[in-house]
Coordinates of C-alpha atoms in Angstrom, one line a residue:
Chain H
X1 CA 151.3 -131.6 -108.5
X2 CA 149.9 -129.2 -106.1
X3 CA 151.1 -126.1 -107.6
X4 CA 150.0 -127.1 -110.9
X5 CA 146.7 -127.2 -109.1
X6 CA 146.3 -124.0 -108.8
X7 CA 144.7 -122.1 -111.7
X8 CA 146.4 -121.4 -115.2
X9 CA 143.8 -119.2 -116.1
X10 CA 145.0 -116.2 -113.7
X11 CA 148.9 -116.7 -114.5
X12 CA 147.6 -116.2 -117.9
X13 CA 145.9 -112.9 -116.7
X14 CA 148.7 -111.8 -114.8
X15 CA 151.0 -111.9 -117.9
X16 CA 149.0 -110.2 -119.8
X17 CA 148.9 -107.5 -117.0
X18 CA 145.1 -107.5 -116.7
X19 CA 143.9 -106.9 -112.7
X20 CA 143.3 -110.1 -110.8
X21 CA 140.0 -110.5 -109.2
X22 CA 140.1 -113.2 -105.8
X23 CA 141.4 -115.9 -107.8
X24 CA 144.5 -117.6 -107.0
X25 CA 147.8 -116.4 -108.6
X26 CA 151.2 -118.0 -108.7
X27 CA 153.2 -116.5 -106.4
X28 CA 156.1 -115.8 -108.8
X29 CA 153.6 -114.5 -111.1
X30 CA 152.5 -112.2 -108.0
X31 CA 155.8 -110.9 -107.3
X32 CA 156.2 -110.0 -111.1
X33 CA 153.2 -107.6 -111.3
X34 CA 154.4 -106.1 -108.0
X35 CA 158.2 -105.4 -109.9
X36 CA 156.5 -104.2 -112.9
X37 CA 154.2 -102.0 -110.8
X38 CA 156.9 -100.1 -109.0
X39 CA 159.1 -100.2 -111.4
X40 CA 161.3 -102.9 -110.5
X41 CA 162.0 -101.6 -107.1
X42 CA 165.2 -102.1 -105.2
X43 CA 163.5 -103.6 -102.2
X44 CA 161.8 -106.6 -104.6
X45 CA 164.6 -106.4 -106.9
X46 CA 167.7 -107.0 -104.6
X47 CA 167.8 -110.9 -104.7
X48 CA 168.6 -112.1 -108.6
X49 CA 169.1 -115.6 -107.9
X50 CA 165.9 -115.6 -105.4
X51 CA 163.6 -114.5 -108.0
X52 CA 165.5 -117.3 -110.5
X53 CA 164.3 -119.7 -107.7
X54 CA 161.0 -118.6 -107.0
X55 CA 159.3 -121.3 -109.2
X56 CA 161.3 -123.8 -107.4
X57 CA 161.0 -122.6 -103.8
X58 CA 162.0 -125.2 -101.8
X59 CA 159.0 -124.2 -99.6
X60 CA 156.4 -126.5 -102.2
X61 CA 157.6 -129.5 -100.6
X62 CA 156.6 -128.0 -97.0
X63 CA 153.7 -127.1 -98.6
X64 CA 152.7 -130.3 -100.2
X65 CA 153.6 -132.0 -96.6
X66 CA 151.4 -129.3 -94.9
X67 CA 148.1 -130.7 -97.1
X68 CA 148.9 -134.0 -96.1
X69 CA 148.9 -133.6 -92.6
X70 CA 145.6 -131.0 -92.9
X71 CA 143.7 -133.9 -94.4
X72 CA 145.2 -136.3 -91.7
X73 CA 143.0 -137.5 -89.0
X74 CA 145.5 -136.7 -86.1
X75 CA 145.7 -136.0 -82.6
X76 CA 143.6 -138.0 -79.5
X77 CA 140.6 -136.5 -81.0
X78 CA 141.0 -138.3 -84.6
X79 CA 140.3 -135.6 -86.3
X80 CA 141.9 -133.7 -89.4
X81 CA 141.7 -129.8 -89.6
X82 CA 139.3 -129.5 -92.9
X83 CA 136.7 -128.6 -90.6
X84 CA 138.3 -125.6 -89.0
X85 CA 137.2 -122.1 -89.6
X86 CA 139.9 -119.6 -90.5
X87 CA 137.4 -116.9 -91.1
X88 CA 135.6 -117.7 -94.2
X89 CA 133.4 -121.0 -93.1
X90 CA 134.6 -124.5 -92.1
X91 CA 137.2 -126.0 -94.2
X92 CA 137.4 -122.7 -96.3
X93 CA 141.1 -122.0 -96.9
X94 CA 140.7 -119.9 -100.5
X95 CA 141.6 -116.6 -99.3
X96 CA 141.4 -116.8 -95.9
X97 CA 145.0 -116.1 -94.9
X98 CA 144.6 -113.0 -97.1
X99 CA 142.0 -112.0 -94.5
X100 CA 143.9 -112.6 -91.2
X101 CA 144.2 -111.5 -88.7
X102 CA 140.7 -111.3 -87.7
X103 CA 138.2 -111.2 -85.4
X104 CA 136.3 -115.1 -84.3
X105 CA 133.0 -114.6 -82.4
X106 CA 133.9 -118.4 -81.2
X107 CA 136.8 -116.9 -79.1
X108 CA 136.1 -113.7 -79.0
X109 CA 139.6 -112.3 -80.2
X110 CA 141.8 -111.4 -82.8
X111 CA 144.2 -114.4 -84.1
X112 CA 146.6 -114.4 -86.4
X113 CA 147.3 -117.5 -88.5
X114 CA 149.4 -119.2 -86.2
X115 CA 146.8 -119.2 -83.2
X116 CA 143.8 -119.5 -85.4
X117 CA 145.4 -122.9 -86.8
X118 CA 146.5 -123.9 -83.1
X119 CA 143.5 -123.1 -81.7
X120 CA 141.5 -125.8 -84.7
X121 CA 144.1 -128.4 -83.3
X122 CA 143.2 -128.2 -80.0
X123 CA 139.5 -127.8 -80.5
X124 CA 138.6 -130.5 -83.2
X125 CA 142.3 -133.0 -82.6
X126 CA 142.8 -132.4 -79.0
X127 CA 146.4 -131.6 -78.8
X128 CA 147.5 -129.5 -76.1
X129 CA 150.4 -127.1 -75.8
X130 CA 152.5 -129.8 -74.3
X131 CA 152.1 -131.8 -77.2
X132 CA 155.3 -131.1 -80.0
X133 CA 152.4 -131.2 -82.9
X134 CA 151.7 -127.6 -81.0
X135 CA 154.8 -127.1 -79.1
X136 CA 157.3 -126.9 -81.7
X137 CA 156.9 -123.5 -83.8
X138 CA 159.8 -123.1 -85.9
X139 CA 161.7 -124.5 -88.6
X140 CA 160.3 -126.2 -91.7
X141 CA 159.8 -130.0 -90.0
X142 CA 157.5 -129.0 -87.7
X143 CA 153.8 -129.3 -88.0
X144 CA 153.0 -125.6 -87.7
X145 CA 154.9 -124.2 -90.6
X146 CA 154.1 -127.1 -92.5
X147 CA 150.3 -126.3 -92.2
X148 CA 151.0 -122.8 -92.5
X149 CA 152.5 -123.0 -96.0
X150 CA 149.9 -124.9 -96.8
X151 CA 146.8 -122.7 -95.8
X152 CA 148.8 -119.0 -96.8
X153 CA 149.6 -120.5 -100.1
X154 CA 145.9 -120.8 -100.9
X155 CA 145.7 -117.1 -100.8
X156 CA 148.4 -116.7 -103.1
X157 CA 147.7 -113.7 -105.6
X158 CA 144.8 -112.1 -102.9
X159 CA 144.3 -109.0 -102.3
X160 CA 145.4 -108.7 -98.3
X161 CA 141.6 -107.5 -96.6
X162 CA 141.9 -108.0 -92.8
X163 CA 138.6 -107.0 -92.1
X164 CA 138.1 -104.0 -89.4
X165 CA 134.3 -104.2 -88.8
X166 CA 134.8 -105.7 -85.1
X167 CA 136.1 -102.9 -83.1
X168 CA 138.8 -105.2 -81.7
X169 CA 140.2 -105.5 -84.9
X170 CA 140.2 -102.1 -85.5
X171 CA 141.6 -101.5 -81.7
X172 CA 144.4 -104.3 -81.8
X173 CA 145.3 -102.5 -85.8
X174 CA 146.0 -99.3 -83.8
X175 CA 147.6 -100.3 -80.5
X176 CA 150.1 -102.2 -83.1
X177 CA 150.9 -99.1 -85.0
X178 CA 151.7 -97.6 -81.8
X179 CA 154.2 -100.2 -81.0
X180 CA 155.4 -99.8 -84.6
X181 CA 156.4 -96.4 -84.0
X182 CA 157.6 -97.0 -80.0
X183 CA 160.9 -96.6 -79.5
X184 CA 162.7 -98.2 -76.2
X185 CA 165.9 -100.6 -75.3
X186 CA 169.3 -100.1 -75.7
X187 CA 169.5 -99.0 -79.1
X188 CA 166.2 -96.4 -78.9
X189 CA 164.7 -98.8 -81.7
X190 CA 161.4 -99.3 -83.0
X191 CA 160.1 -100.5 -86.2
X192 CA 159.8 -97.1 -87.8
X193 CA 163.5 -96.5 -87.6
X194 CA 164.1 -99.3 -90.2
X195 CA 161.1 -99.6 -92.3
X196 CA 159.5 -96.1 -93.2
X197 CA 162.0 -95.1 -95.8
X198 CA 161.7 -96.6 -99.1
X199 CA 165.6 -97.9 -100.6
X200 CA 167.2 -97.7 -97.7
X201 CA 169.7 -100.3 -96.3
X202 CA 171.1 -102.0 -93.5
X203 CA 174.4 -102.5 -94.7
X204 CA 173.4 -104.6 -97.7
X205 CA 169.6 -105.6 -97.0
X206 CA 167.4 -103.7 -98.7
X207 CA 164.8 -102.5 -96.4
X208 CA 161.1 -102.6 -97.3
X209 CA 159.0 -99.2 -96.1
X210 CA 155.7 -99.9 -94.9
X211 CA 154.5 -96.6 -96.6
X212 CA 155.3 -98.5 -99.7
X213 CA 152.3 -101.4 -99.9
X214 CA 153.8 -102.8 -103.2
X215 CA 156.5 -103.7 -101.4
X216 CA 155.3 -104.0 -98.1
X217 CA 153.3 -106.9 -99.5
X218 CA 157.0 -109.2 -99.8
X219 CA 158.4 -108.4 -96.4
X220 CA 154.9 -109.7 -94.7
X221 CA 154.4 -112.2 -97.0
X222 CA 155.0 -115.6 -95.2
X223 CA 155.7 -118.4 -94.9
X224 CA 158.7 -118.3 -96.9
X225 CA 161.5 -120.2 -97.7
X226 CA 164.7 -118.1 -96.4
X227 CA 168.1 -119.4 -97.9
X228 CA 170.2 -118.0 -95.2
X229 CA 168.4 -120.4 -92.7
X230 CA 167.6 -123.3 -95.4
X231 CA 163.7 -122.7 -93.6
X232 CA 160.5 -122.1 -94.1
X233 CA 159.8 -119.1 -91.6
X234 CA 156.4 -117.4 -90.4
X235 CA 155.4 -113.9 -89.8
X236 CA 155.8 -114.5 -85.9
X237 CA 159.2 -115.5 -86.7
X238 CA 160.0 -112.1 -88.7
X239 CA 158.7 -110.8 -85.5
X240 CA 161.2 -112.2 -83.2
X241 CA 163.8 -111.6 -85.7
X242 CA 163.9 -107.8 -85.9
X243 CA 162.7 -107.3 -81.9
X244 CA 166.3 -109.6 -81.4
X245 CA 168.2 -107.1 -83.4
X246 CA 166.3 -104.3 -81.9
X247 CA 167.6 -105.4 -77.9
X248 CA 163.9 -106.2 -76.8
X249 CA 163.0 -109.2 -75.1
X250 CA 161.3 -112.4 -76.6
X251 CA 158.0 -111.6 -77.8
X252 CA 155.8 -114.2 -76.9
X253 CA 154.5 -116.3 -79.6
X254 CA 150.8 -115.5 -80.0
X255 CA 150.7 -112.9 -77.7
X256 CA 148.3 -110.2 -78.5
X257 CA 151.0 -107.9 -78.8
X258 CA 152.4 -110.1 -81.7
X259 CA 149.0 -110.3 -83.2
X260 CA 148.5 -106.6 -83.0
X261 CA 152.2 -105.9 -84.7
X262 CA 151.0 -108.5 -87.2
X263 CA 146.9 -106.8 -87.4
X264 CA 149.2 -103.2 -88.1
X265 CA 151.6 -104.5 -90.7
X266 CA 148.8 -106.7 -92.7
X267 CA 146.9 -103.4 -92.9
X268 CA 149.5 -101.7 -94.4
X269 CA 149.8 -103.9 -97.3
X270 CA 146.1 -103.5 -98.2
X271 CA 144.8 -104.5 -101.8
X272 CA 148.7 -105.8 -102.8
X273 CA 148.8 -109.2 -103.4
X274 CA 149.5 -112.4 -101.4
X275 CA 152.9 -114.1 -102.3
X276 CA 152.9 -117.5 -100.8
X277 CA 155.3 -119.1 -100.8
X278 CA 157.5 -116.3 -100.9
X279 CA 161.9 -116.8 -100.8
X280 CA 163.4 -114.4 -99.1
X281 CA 167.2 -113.9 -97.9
Chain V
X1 CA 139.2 -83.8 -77.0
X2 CA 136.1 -84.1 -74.7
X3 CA 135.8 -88.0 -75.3
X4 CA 139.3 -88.4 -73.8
X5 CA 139.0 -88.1 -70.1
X6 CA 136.3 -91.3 -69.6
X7 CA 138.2 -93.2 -71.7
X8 CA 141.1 -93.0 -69.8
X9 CA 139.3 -93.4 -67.2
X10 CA 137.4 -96.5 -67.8
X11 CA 141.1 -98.1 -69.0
X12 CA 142.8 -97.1 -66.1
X13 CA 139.7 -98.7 -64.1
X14 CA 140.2 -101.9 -66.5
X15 CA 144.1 -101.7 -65.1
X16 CA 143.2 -102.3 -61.4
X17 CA 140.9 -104.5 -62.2
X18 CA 143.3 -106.9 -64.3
X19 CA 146.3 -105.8 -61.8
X20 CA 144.2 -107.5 -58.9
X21 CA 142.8 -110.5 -60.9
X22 CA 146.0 -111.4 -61.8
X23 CA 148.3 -111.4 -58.9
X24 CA 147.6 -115.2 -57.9
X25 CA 149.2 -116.3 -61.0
X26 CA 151.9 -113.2 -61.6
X27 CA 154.3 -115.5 -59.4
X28 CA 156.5 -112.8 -57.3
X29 CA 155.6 -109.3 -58.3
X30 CA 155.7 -107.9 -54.9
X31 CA 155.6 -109.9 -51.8
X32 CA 153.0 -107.8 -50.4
X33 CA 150.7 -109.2 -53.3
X34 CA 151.0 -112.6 -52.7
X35 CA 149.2 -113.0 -49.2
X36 CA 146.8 -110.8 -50.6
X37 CA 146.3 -113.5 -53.6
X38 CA 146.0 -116.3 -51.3
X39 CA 143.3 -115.3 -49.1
X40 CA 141.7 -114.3 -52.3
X41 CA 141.9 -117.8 -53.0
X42 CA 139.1 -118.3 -54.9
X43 CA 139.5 -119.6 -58.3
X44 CA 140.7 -116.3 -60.0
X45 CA 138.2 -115.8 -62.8
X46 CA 140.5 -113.6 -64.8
X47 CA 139.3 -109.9 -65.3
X48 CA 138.6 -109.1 -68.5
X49 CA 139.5 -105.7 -69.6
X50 CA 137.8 -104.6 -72.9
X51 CA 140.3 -103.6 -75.2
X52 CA 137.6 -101.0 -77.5
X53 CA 137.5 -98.8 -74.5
X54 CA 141.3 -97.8 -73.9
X55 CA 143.4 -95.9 -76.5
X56 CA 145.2 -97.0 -79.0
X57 CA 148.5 -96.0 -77.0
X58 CA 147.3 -97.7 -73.4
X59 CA 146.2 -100.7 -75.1
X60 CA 150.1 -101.0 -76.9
X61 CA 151.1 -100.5 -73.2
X62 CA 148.9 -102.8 -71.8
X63 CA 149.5 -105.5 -74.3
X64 CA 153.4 -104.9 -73.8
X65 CA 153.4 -105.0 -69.7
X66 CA 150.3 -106.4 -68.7
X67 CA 148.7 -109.1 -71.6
X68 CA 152.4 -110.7 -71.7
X69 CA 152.9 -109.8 -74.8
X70 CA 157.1 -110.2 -73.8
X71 CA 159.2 -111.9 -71.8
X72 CA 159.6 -109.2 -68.5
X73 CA 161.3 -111.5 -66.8
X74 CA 164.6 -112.4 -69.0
X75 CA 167.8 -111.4 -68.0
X76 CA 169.5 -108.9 -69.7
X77 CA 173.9 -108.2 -70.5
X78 CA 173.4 -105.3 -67.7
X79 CA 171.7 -107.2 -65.0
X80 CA 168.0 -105.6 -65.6
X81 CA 165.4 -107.5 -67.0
X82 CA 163.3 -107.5 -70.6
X83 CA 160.9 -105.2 -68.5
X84 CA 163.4 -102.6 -68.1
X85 CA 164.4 -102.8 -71.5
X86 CA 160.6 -102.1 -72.6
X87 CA 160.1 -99.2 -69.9
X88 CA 160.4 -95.9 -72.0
X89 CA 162.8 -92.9 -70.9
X90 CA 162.3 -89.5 -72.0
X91 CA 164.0 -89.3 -74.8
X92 CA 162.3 -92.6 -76.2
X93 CA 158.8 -90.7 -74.9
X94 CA 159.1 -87.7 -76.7
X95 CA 160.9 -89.4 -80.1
X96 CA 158.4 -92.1 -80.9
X97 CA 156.8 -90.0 -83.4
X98 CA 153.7 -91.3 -85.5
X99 CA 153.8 -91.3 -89.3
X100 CA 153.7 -87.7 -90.1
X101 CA 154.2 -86.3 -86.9
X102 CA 157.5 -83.6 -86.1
X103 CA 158.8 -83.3 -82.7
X104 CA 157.3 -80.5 -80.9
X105 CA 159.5 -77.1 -80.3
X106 CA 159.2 -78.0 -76.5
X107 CA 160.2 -81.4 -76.9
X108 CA 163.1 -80.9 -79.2
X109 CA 164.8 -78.2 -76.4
X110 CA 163.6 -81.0 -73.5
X111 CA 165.4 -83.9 -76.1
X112 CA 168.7 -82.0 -77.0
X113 CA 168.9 -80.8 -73.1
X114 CA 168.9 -84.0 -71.6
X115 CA 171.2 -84.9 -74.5
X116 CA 173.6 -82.6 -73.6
X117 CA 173.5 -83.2 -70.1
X118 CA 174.4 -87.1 -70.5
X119 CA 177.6 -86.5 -72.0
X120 CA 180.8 -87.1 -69.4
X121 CA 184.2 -86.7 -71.1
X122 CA 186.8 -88.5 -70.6
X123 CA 189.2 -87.3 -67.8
X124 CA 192.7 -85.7 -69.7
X125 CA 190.5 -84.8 -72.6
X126 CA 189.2 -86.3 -76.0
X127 CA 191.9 -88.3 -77.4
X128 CA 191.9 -90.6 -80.4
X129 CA 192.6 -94.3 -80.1
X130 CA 193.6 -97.0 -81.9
X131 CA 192.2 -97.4 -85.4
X132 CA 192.2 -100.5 -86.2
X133 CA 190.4 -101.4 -83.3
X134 CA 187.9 -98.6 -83.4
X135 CA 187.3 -100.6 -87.2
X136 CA 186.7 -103.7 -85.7
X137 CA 183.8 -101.9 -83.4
X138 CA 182.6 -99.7 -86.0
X139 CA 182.2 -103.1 -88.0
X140 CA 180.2 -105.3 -85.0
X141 CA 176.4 -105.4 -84.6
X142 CA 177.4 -107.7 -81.7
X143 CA 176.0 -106.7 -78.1
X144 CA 172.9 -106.8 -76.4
X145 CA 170.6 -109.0 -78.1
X146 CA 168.6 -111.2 -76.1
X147 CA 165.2 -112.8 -76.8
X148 CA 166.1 -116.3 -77.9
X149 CA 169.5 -115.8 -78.3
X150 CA 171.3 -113.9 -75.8
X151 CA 174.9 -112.2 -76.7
X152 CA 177.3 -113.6 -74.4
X153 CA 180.0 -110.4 -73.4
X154 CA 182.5 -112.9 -71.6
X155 CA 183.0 -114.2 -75.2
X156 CA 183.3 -110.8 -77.0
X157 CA 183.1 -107.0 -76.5
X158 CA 179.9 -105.2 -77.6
X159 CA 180.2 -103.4 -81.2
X160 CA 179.4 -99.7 -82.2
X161 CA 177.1 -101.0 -84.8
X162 CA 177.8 -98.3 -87.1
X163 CA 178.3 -99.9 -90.9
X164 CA 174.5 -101.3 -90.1
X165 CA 173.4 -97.5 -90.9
X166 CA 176.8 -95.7 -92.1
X167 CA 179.1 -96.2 -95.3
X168 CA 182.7 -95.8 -93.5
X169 CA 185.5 -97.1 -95.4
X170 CA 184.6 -98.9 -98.5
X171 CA 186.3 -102.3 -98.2
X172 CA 183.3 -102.9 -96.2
X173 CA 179.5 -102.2 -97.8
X174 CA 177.6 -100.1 -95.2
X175 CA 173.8 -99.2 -94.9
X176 CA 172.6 -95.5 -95.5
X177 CA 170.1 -94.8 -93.0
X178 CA 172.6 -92.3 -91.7
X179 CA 174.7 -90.5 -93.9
X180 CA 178.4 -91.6 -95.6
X181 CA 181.3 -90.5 -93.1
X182 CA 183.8 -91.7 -96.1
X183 CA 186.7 -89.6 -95.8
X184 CA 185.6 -87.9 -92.7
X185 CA 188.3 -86.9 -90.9
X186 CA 190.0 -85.4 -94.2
X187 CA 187.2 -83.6 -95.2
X188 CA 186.3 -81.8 -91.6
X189 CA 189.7 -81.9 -90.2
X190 CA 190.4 -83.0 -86.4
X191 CA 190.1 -79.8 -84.7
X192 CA 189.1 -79.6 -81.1
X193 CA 185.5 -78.5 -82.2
X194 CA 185.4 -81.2 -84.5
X195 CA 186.8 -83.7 -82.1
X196 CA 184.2 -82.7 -79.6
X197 CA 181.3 -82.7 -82.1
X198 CA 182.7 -86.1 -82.7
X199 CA 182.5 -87.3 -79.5
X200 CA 179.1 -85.7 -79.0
X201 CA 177.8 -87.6 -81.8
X202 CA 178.5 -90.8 -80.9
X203 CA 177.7 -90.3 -77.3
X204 CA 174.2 -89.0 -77.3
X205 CA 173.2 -87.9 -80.9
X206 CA 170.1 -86.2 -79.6
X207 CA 172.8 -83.2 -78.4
X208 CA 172.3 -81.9 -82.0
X209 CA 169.9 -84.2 -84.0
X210 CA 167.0 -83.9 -81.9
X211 CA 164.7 -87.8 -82.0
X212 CA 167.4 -88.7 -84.6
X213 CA 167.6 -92.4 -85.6
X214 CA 171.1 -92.9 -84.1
X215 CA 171.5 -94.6 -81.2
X216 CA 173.3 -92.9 -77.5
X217 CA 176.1 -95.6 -77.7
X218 CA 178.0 -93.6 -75.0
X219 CA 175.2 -92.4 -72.8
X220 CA 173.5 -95.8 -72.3
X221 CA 176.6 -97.7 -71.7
X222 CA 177.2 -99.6 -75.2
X223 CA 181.0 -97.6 -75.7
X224 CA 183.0 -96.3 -73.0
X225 CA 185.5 -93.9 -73.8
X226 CA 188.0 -96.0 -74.8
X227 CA 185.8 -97.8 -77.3
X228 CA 185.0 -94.3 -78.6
X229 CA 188.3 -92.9 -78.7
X230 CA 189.5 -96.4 -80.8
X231 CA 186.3 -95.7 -83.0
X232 CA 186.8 -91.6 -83.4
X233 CA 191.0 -92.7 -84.3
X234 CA 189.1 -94.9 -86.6
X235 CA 186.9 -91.7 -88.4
X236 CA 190.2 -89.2 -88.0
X237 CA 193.4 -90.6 -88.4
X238 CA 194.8 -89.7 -91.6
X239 CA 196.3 -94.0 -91.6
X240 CA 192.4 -95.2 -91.2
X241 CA 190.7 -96.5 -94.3
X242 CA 188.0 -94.3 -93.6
X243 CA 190.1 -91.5 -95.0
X244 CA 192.4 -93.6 -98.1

């Protein structure tokens, strides 16, 4: 089915530990070279029975539902998504989630994922945020994450490349390293106090650093399937989830601040590659 | 250095301009905005700032307060608002070091300073509490977390937090962003000095670890000093787990 649809010939590649060149890669077979490449690091390492999973990540069926509903013709506008632009032409989804967050002349801003692929369904279907095709954000029923499995998992084995030619890109990358490293709220919190140290825990979790972009590359790698919710979750969900723990208020989904946390931490993970669907705890 | 001063400028005019342009939809900011807003009725074209002009550190601000990047307005466990929670104090100022960046000399003596002038004992002295409540406290992450799903305190008290970063007693697996306090009131002993260090410690770290990761559990209000003395009972006495 549709992960058989992606190519054999990479896998093959992978296993023999030759580089991969932009062409599609498992994402089991991605997380593999990244274990052997650090030396099976605790961070990658600290799930056993998630990496036993991986080739049957639960998050292939929200996948599979998510290129359904893409080739759909849905919304007042009739209209499915395969002509929307998410960076690399119309309809162009091979490697384009590797290259988000970027810069769209049409908008004239930075978007992320989520508001690139909300923005196409207003545009060419004509939803509008009142509308629960738009609306609802979370969890693996909803439209959203079911498209966004779809479309991240065609970068799968990708070299992350946000491009910083536009100099917003380059100016919404920095303000989000900033708020990476600002500390405020009850607990004096930022990002930097739990992720720029490589092996450390929070009681058990294994926390990835950001310094480390072999790892770096799993804990930004969404959507994913995470057991402990039984859902396939996005990167603006990882965001909510930490700011909760951290004391901060809601962050507001597709904010610019969100899309500049997301611009920093795709950065980070530079040249490591894509793993979509990923399965995390 | 010499490119500095007009960019700061030009953000800080970009902040008036925004600041005006969008009081007709900011509904109540200050109430001498709002007549303002509607005699400006016109339809308000928002301002654009342009966010390659400003810094890396005013556009993080700006984004934060002004592009609602959060929710300013949600309530918070001690009556503020998400705002407040955002607004940096000193400490958080001088501590939110880049990657590879050290504190300054001057802002380590400014850190540990107001540190050490945070810290109220308790009247009659440090004492230590109960132990198996101070467990219970060092165990909970519970307390303070809003966003989309607040912590309600009528329902439970708010926890030290301290097995997130600290192996304590090993029935229970800690983190290690901090270091192991295993067996730490048999190893230091519970001398006044020690107690006090103690107390310190959890109260406002920063007394001794300048921009340390450790949160001020006493100084902002998460512990009071019963809390703390149930918690230090739980680190000294020679009965706690902490030191089996």
């Amino acid at each position: 089915m549709l992960k058989k649809n992606l190519l054999a010939l990479p896998v093959a590649l992978a296993v023999a530990g030759v580089a991969y060149a932009g062409s599609g890669m498992l994402p089991e077979d991605a997380l593999e070279m990244q274990i052997k490449k650090t030396n099976s690091s605790s961070y990658l390492t600290q799930s056993p029975q998630n990496l036993m999973m991986m080739p049957d990540n639960p998050a292939w069926e929200v996948v599979e539902a998510g290129e359904a509903l893409f080739k759909q013709p849905r919304g007042p506008k009739n209209a499915s998504l395969e002509k929307c632009d998410f960076g690399k032409g119309p309809g162009v989804l091979e490697g384009a989630h590797a290259e988000l967050p970027r810069y769209f002349a049409d908008t004239g801003k930075v978007m992320d994922l989520d508001t690139r692929l909300v923005h196409c369904m207003k545009t060419l279907q004509g939803f509008t945020n009142d509308d629960p095709a738009i609306k609802q954000k979370h969890g693996s029923k909803t439209d959203i994450m079911k498209l966004q499995a779809y479309i991240g998992s065609k970068s799968s084995g990708m070299p992350w490349n946000p491009p910083m030619n536009h100099p917003l890109e380059k100016a919404m990358r920095d303000a989000g390293e900033v708020m990476f490293y600002r500390r405020s709220a009850t607990m004096d919190f930022s990002c930097a106090t739990c992720h720029t140290q490589t092996g450390k825990r929070i009681r058990a979790s294994v926390l990835p650093s950001v310094y480390d972009a072999a790892d770096w590359t799993k804990a930004i790698s969404w959507p994913a399937h995470r057991t402990s919710h039984e859902q396939v979750r996005s990167s603006q969900h990882r965001v909510l989830e930490c700011l909760w723990q951290m004391r901060y208020p809601d962050i507001k989904n597709g904010s610019d601040a969100s899309i500049a946390m997301i611009s920093f931490w795709t950065d980070a993970a530079r040249g490591e590659p894509v793993i979509v669907p990923d399965l995390k705890r | 250095m010499f490119n500095k001063t007009p960019i700061a400028a030009v953000a800080a005019a970009s902040l008036l301009l925004i600041a005006g342009g969008c009081s007709a939809t900011n509904a109540g900011k200050t109430e001498a905005a709002k007549p303002m807003a509607m005699a400006a009725a016109a339809p308000a074209a928002p301002a654009k700032v342009d966010y390659t002009k400003m810094s890396a550190k005013d556009l993080a601000e700006y984004l934060i307060f002004e592009a609602e990047g959060y929710d300013l307005k949600q309530a918070t466990q001690e009556g503020t608002s998400g705002r407040d929670r955002l607004v940096q104090d000193e400490i958080q100022k001088a501590c939110s070091l880049m990657k590879g960046q050290e504190v300054s000399d001057k802002d380590r003596e400014k850190v540990m300073a107001l540190a050490a002038a945070s810290i109220k004992y308790p009247e009659g002295g440090i004492k230590l509490g109960d132990w198996k409540k101070g467990r219970e406290l060092a165990w909970s992450g519970f307390g303070y977390r809003t966003a989309h799903n607040p912590d309600d305190h009528s329902k439970r008290e708010a926890g030290g937090n301290c097995y997130n970063c600290h192996q304590l007693a090993t029935d229970r697996t800690g983190g290690d962003i901090g270091p192991s306090l295993t067996g730490y009131g048999k190893n230091r002993g519970a001398s006044e000095d020690m107690l006090k260090y103690t107390y310190d410690v959890i109260y406002n770290p920063h007394t001794y670890f300048a921009c340390t990761n450790m949160p001020r559990m006493g100084a902002v209000g998460v512990l009071n000093h019963k809390q703390i003395a149930d918690i230090m009972a739980y680190l000294f006495d020679p009965a706690s787990p902490v030191n089996k």
